[in-house]
mmCIF file of C-alpha atoms in Angstrom:
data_model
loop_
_atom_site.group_PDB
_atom_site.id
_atom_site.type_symbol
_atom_site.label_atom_id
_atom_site.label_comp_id
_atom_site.label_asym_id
_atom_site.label_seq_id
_atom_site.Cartn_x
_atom_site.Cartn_y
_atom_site.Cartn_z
ATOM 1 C CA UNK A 1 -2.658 -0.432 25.735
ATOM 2 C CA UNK A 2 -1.837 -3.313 24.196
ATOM 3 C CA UNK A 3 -2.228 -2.171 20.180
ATOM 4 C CA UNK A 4 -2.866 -5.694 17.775
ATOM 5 C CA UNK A 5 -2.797 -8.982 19.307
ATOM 6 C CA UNK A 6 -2.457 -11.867 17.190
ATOM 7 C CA UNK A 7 -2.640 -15.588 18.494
ATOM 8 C CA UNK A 8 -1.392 -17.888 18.324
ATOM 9 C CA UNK A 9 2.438 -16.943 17.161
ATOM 10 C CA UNK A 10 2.993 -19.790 15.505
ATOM 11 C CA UNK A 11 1.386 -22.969 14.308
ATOM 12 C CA UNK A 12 1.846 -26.323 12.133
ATOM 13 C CA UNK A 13 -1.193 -27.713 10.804
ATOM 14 C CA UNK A 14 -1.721 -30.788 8.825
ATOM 15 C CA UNK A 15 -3.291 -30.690 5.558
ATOM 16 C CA UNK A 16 -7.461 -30.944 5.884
ATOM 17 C CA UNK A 17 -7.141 -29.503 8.976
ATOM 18 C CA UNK A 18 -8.987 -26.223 10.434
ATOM 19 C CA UNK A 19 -7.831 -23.245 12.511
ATOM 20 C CA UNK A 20 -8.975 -20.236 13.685
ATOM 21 C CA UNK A 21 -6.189 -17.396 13.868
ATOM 22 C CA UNK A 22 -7.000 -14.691 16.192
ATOM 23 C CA UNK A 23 -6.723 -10.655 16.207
ATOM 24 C CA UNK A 24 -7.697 -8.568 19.008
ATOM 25 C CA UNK A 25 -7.548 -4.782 19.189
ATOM 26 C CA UNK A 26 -8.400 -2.547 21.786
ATOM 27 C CA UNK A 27 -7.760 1.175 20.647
ATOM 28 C CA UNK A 28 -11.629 1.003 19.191
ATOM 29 C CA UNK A 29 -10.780 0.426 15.722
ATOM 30 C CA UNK A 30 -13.663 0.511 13.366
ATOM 31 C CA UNK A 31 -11.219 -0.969 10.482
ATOM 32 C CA UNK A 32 -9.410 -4.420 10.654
ATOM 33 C CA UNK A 33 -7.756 -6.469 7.835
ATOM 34 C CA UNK A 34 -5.878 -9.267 7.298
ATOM 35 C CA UNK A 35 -2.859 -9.895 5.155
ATOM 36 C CA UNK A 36 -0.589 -12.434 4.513
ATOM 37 C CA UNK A 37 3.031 -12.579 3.734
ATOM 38 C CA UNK A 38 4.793 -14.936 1.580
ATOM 39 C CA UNK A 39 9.043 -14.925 1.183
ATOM 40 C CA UNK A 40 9.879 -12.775 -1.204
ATOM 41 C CA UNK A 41 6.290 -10.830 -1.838
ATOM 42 C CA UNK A 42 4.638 -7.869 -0.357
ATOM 43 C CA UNK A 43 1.998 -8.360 2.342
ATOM 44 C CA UNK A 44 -1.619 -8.753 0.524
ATOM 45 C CA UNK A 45 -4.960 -8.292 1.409
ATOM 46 C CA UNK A 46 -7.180 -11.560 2.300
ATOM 47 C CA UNK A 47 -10.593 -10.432 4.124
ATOM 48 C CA UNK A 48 -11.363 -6.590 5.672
ATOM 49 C CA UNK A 49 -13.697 -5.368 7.688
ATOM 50 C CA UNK A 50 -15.038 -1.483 8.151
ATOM 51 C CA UNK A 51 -17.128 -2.155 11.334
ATOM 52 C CA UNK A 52 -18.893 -4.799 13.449
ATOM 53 C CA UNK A 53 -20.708 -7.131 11.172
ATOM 54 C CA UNK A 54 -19.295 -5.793 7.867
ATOM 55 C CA UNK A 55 -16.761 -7.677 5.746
ATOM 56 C CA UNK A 56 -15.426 -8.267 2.508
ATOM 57 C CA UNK A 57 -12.817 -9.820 0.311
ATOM 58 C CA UNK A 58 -9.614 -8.611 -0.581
ATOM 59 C CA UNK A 59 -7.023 -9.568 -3.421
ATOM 60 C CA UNK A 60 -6.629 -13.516 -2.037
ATOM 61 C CA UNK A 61 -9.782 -14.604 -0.036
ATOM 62 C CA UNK A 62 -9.817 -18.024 -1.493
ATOM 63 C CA UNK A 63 -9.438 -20.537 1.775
ATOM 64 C CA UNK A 64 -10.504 -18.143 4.206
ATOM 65 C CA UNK A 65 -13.285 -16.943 6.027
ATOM 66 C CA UNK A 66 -13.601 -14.199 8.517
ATOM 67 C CA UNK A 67 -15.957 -12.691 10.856
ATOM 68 C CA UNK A 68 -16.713 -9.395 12.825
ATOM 69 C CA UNK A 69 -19.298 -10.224 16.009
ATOM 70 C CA UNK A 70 -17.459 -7.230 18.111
ATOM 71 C CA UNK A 71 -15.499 -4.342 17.388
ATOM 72 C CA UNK A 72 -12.373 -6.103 19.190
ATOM 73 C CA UNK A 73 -12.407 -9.031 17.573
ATOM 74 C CA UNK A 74 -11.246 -9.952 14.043
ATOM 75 C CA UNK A 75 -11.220 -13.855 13.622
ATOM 76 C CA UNK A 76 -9.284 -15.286 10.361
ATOM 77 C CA UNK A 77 -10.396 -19.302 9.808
ATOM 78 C CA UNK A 78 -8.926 -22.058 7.653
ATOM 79 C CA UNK A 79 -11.607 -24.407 7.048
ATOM 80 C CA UNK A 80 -9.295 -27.205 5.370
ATOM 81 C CA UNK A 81 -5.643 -26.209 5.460
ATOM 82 C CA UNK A 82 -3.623 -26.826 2.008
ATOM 83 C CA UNK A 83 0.141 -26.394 2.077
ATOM 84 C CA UNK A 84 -0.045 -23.121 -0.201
ATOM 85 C CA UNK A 85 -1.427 -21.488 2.886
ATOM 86 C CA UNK A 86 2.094 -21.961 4.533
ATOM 87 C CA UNK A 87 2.231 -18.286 5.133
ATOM 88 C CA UNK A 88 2.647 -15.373 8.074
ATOM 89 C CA UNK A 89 -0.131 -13.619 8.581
ATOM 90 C CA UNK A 90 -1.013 -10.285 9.742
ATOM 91 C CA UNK A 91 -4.008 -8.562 10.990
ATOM 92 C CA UNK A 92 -4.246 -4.633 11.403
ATOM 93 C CA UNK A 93 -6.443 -2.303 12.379
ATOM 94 C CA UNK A 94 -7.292 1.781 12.017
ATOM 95 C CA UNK A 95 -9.488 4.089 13.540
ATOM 96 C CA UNK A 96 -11.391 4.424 10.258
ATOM 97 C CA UNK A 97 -11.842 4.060 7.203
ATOM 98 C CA UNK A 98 -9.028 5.586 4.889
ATOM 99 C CA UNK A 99 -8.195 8.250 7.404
ATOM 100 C CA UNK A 100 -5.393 7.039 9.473
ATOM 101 C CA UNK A 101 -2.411 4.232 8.631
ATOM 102 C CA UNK A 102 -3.450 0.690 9.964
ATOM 103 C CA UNK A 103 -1.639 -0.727 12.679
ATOM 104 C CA UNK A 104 0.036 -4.068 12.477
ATOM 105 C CA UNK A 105 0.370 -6.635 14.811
ATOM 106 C CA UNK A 106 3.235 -9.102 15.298
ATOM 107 C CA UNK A 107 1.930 -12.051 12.827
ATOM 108 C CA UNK A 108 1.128 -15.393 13.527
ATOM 109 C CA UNK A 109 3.631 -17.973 11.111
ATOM 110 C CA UNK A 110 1.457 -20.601 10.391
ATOM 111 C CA UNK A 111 3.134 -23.917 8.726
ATOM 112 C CA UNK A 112 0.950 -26.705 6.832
ATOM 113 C CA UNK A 113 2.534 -30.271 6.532
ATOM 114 C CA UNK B 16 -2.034 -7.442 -13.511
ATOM 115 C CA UNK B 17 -0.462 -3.793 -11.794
ATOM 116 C CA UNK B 18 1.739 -4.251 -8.608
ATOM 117 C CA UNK B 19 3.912 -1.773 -6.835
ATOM 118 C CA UNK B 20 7.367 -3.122 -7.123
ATOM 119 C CA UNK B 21 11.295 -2.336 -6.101
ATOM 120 C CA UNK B 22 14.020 -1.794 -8.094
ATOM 121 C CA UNK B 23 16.545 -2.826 -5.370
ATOM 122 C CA UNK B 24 16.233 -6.124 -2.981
ATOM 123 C CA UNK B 25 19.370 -5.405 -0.828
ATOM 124 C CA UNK B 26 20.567 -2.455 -0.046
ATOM 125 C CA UNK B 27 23.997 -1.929 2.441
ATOM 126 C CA UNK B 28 25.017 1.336 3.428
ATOM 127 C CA UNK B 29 27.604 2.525 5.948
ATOM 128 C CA UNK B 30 26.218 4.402 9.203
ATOM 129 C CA UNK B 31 25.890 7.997 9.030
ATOM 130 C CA UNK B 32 26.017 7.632 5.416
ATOM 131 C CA UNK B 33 22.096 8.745 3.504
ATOM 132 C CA UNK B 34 20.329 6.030 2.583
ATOM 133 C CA UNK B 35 17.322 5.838 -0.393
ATOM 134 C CA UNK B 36 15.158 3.171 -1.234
ATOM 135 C CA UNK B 37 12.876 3.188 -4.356
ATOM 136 C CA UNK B 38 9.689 1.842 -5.449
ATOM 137 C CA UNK B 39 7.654 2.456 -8.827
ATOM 138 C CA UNK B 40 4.359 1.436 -9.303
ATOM 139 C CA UNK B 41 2.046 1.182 -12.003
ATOM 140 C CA UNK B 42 -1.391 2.717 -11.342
ATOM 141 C CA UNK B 43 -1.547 6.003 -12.415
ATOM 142 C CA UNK B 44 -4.874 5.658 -10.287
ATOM 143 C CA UNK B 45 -3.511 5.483 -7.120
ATOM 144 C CA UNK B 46 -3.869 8.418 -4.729
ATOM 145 C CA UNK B 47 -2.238 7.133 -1.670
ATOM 146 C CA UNK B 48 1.829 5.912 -1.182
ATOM 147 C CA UNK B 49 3.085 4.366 2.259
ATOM 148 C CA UNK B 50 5.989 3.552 3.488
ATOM 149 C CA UNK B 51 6.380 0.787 5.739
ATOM 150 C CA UNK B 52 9.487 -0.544 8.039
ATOM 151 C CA UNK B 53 9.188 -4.144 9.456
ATOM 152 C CA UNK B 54 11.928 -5.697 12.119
ATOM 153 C CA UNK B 55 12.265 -9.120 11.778
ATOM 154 C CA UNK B 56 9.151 -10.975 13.483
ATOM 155 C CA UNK B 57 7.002 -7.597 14.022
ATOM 156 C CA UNK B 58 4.595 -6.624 11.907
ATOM 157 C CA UNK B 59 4.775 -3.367 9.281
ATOM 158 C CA UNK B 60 5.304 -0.133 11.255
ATOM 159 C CA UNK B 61 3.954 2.923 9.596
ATOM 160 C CA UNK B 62 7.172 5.857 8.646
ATOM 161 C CA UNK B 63 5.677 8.039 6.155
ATOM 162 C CA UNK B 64 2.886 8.741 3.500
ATOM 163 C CA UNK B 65 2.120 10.909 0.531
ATOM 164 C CA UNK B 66 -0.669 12.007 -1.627
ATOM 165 C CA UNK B 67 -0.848 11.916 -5.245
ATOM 166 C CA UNK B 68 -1.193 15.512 -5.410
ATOM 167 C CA UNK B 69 2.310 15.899 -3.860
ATOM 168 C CA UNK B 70 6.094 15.351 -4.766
ATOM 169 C CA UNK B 71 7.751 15.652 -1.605
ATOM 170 C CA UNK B 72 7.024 14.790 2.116
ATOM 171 C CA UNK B 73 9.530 14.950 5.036
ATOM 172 C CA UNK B 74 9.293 13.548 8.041
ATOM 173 C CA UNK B 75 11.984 12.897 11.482
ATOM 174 C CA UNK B 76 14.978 11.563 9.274
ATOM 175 C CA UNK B 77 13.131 10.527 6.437
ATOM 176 C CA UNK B 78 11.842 11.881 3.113
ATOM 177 C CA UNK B 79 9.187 10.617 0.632
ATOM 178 C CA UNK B 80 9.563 11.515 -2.900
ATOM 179 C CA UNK B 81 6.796 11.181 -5.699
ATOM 180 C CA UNK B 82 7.449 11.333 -9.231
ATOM 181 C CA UNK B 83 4.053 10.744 -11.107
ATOM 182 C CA UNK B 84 5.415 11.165 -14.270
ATOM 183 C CA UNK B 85 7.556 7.693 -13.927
ATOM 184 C CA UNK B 86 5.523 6.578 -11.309
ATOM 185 C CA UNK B 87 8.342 6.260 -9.126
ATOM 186 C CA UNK B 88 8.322 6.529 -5.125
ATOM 187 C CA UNK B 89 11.267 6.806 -2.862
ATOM 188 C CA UNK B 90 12.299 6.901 0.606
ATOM 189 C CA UNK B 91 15.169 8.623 1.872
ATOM 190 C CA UNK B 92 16.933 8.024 5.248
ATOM 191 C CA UNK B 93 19.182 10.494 7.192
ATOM 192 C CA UNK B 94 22.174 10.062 8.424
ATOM 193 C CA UNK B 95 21.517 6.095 8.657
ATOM 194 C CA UNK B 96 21.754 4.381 12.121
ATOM 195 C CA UNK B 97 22.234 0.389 12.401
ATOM 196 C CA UNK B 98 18.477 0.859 13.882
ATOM 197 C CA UNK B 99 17.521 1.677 10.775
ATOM 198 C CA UNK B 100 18.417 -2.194 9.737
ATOM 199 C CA UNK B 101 15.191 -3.784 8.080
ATOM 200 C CA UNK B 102 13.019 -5.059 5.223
ATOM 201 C CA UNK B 103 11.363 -1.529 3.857
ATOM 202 C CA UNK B 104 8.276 -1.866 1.738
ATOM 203 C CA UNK B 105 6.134 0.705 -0.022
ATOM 204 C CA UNK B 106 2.453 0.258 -0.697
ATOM 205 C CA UNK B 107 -0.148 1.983 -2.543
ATOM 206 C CA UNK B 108 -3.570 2.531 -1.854
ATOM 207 C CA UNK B 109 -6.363 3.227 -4.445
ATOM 208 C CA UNK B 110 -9.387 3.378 -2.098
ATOM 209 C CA UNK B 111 -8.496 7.137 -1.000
ATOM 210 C CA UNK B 112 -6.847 6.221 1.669
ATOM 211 C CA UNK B 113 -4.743 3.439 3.912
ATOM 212 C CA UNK B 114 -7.009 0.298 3.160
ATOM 213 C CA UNK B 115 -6.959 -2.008 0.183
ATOM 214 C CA UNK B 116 -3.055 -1.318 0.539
ATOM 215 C CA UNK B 117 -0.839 -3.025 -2.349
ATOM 216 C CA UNK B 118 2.550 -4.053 -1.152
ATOM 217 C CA UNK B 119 5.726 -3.725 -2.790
ATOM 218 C CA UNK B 120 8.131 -7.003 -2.119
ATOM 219 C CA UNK B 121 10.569 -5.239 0.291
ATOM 220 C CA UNK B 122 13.730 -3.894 -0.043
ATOM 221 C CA UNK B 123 16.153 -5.175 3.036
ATOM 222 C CA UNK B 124 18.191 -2.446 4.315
ATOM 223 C CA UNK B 125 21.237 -3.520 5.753
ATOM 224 C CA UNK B 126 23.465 -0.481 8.544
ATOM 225 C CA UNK B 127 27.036 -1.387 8.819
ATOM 226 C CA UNK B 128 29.240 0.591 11.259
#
C-alpha cells in the first residue's frame, strides 16, 4: 500500500513554461487536495476535489488548474510558470469528506527560474 | 483576513523533559483543530484533533488543549524523545471537518539529549 504518491520530487522550470505535477492514491480516497508550502507559512489550500469529476478552488487557485478523471488520480497543472510559484507542493487525500484526517504525501519542490 | 497562527517559531527542549507548543487562532467559527508533525522532506503527518465542543484531548504521548475563550490551541508532548524533532503546525478547519484546513506557520521543535 503505497499511501500518496507525488511525482515528480523535484523540478526547475523556466518562466512561461507548463507542468503537470502528479498525485496518485490508492487507499480509494473519495477526497484529494492540494496545498502548497512556502518558507515560513503554513501549508494552504490551492484546488480540492470530493470525488471523480468534482473540483473546486481553495484559498490560492490563481495559476493552477486541476482535474479528477479517476478516483486515483489527482493532477495539479501550471499552465505558464511565474517565479512566485517557486513553492513545495503537497497533495492529500481522505476517505471522505470531513470524516477522517487527510493523508499527505511527500511533496514535490518545484523551482521556477 | 483570520489565520491560525503561533506564538513560538523555535522551540528547544531537553529529552525527557515535557514539551508544549501553542497556536491561537481567530475564528470563533471554527469547529475543527489539527495537529500536524512534518519531518523534513515528508509531508504533514496527522498526531491529534479536537472539536470545538471540547477542551482537552489525549492521545499516545501527546495532549491537545482548547481554550475557546482566547482562542488558543496547544499541544503537549511527553516525556520528549529526539524523534520528536520537527516543524509542528496546527490547522483549523471550518467545513465540519478535516478539509478546507487553515495552517498555522509551524513551530520547529528542536530534542537535545
Amino acid at each position: 500500500n503505497a499511501g500518496v504518491t507525488q511525482t515528480p520530487k523535484f523540478q526547475v522550470l523556466k518562466t512561461g513554461q507548463s507542468m503537470t505535477l502528479q498525485c496518485a492514491q490508492d487507499m480509494n480516497h473519495e477526497y484529494m487536495s492540494w496545498y502548497r508550502q512556502d518558507p515560513g507559512m503554513g501549508l494552504r489550500l490551492i484546488h480540492y476535489s470530493v470525488g471523480a469529476g468534482i473540483t473546486d478552488q481553495g484559498e490560492v487557485p490563481n495559476g493552477y488548474n486541476v482535474s479528477r478523471s479517476t478516483t486515483e488520480d489527482f493532477p495539479l497543472r501550471l499552465l505558464s510558470a511565474a517565479p512566485s510559484q517557486t513553492s513545495v507542493y503537497f497533495c492529500a487525500s481522505s476517505p471522505t469528506q470531513g470524516s477522517q484526517p487527510q493523508h499527505f504525501g511527500d511533496g514535490t519542490r518545484l523551482s521556477i527560474l | 483576513g483570520e489565520s491560525v497562527g503561533l506564538h513560538l517559531p523555535t522551540l528547544s527542549v531537553q529529552e525527557g523533559d515535557n514539551s508544549i507548543i501553542n497556536c491561537a487562532y481567530s475564528n470563533s467559527a471554527s469547529d475543527y483543530f489539527i495537529w500536524y508533525k512534518q519531518e523534513s522532506g515528508k509531508g504533514p503527518q496527522f498526531i491529534i484533533d479536537i472539536r470545538s465542543n471540547m477542551d482537552k484531548r489525549q492521545g499516545q504521548r501527546v495532549t491537545v488543549l482548547l481554550n475557546k475563550t482566547v482562542k488558543h490551541l496547544s499541544l503537549q508532548i511527553a516525556a520528549t524523545q529526539p524523534g520528536d524533532s520537527a516543524v509542528y503546525f496546527c490547522a483549523e478547519s471550518r467545513s465540519g471537518g478535516y478539509n478546507k484546513l487553515i495552517f498555522g506557520a509551524g513551530t520547529r521543535l528542536a530534542v537535545h539529549p
